[in-house]
mmCIF file of C-alpha atoms in Angstrom:
data_model
loop_
_atom_site.group_PDB
_atom_site.id
_atom_site.type_symbol
_atom_site.label_atom_id
_atom_site.label_comp_id
_atom_site.label_asym_id
_atom_site.label_seq_id
_atom_site.Cartn_x
_atom_site.Cartn_y
_atom_site.Cartn_z
ATOM 1 C CA MET A 662 57.954 -17.725 36.066
ATOM 2 C CA THR A 663 61.363 -17.378 34.501
ATOM 3 C CA SER A 664 62.028 -19.829 31.711
ATOM 4 C CA LEU A 665 64.910 -22.259 32.104
ATOM 5 C CA LEU A 666 67.355 -22.553 29.271
ATOM 6 C CA VAL A 667 69.399 -25.658 28.749
ATOM 7 C CA THR A 668 71.416 -26.554 25.669
ATOM 8 C CA LEU A 669 71.718 -30.251 24.952
ATOM 9 C CA LEU A 670 73.787 -31.910 22.276
ATOM 10 C CA LEU A 671 72.508 -34.752 20.134
ATOM 11 C CA ALA A 672 74.689 -36.716 17.779
ATOM 12 C CA ALA A 673 73.065 -36.949 14.361
ATOM 13 C CA PRO A 674 74.246 -37.895 10.871
ATOM 14 C CA ASP A 675 75.386 -34.867 8.935
ATOM 15 C CA ALA A 676 76.902 -35.238 5.461
ATOM 16 C CA GLY A 677 78.021 -38.780 6.177
ATOM 17 C CA ALA A 678 79.684 -37.992 9.510
ATOM 18 C CA LEU A 679 78.395 -37.694 13.062
ATOM 19 C CA ALA A 680 78.222 -34.078 14.153
ATOM 20 C CA ALA A 681 76.889 -32.554 17.363
ATOM 21 C CA ARG A 682 73.801 -30.461 16.651
ATOM 22 C CA PRO A 683 72.485 -28.359 19.544
ATOM 23 C CA VAL A 684 68.953 -28.702 20.898
ATOM 24 C CA THR A 685 67.762 -25.757 22.952
ATOM 25 C CA VAL A 686 65.093 -26.596 25.549
ATOM 26 C CA THR A 687 63.083 -24.015 27.491
ATOM 27 C CA ALA A 688 60.301 -24.491 30.031
ATOM 28 C CA ASP A 689 58.760 -22.982 33.158
ATOM 29 C CA ARG A 690 60.076 -25.788 35.355
ATOM 30 C CA LEU A 691 62.897 -28.334 35.279
ATOM 31 C CA GLU A 692 63.136 -31.443 37.484
ATOM 32 C CA LEU A 693 66.315 -33.546 37.411
ATOM 33 C CA PHE A 694 66.293 -37.217 38.361
ATOM 34 C CA ASN A 695 70.002 -38.134 38.423
ATOM 35 C CA LYS A 696 69.562 -41.718 39.633
ATOM 36 C CA GLU A 697 67.086 -42.369 36.803
ATOM 37 C CA ALA A 698 69.218 -40.437 34.272
ATOM 38 C CA ARG A 699 66.399 -38.216 33.108
ATOM 39 C CA ALA A 700 65.170 -34.639 33.178
ATOM 40 C CA VAL A 701 61.565 -33.461 32.995
ATOM 41 C CA TYR A 702 60.628 -30.039 31.588
ATOM 42 C CA THR A 703 57.061 -28.835 32.243
ATOM 43 C CA GLY A 704 55.021 -25.736 31.510
ATOM 44 C CA HIS A 705 55.319 -24.291 28.033
ATOM 45 C CA ALA A 706 58.096 -26.735 27.113
ATOM 46 C CA LYS A 707 59.826 -25.937 23.851
ATOM 47 C CA ALA A 708 62.665 -27.754 22.062
ATOM 48 C CA THR A 709 64.393 -26.257 19.032
ATOM 49 C CA ARG A 710 66.951 -27.886 16.761
ATOM 50 C CA ASP A 711 67.879 -26.379 13.415
ATOM 51 C CA ALA A 712 64.562 -25.439 11.727
ATOM 52 C CA LEU A 713 62.422 -27.790 13.842
ATOM 53 C CA THR A 714 60.516 -26.434 16.854
ATOM 54 C CA LEU A 715 58.571 -28.735 19.163
ATOM 55 C CA THR A 716 56.190 -27.348 21.808
ATOM 56 C CA CYS A 717 54.311 -29.353 24.411
ATOM 57 C CA GLU A 718 53.165 -29.435 28.033
ATOM 58 C CA ARG A 719 55.812 -31.956 29.178
ATOM 59 C CA LEU A 720 59.191 -32.869 27.717
ATOM 60 C CA GLU A 721 61.171 -35.778 29.179
ATOM 61 C CA VAL A 722 64.861 -36.226 28.317
ATOM 62 C CA PHE A 723 66.581 -39.595 28.921
ATOM 63 C CA PHE A 724 70.373 -39.823 29.252
ATOM 64 C CA SER A 725 72.863 -42.676 28.734
ATOM 65 C CA ALA A 726 75.455 -43.657 31.354
ATOM 66 C CA ALA A 727 77.877 -41.356 29.497
ATOM 67 C CA ARG A 728 75.333 -38.500 29.967
ATOM 68 C CA ASP A 729 74.520 -38.303 26.261
ATOM 69 C CA VAL A 730 70.900 -37.733 25.260
ATOM 70 C CA GLU A 731 69.316 -41.052 24.262
ATOM 71 C CA ARG A 732 65.785 -39.885 23.543
ATOM 72 C CA ILE A 733 63.277 -37.130 24.126
ATOM 73 C CA VAL A 734 59.583 -37.804 24.789
ATOM 74 C CA ALA A 735 57.026 -35.037 24.357
ATOM 75 C CA THR A 736 53.486 -35.286 25.764
ATOM 76 C CA GLY A 737 50.452 -33.040 26.108
ATOM 77 C CA ALA A 738 49.320 -30.844 23.189
ATOM 78 C CA VAL A 739 52.406 -31.620 21.113
ATOM 79 C CA VAL A 740 53.004 -29.406 18.067
ATOM 80 C CA ALA A 741 55.977 -29.739 15.742
ATOM 81 C CA VAL A 742 56.735 -27.045 13.173
ATOM 82 C CA GLU A 743 59.518 -27.047 10.608
#
């Protein structure tokens, strides 16, 4: 199955100022739940930001009302490598 590629931006402290740092998420499947403001990536889910790579079976992304990423929850055989 073709992997889905979505680039998300997270605000994070960087040298004393907030700067957008991209998070690239890939997976075999993506389900969007607009009313619940969340997205679920399943099947070989992988999130990469800077030097950190997170792989898991399921990655759930929660959004604020402004559509900013609030948190990401990884489950199932989670491995983080930096």
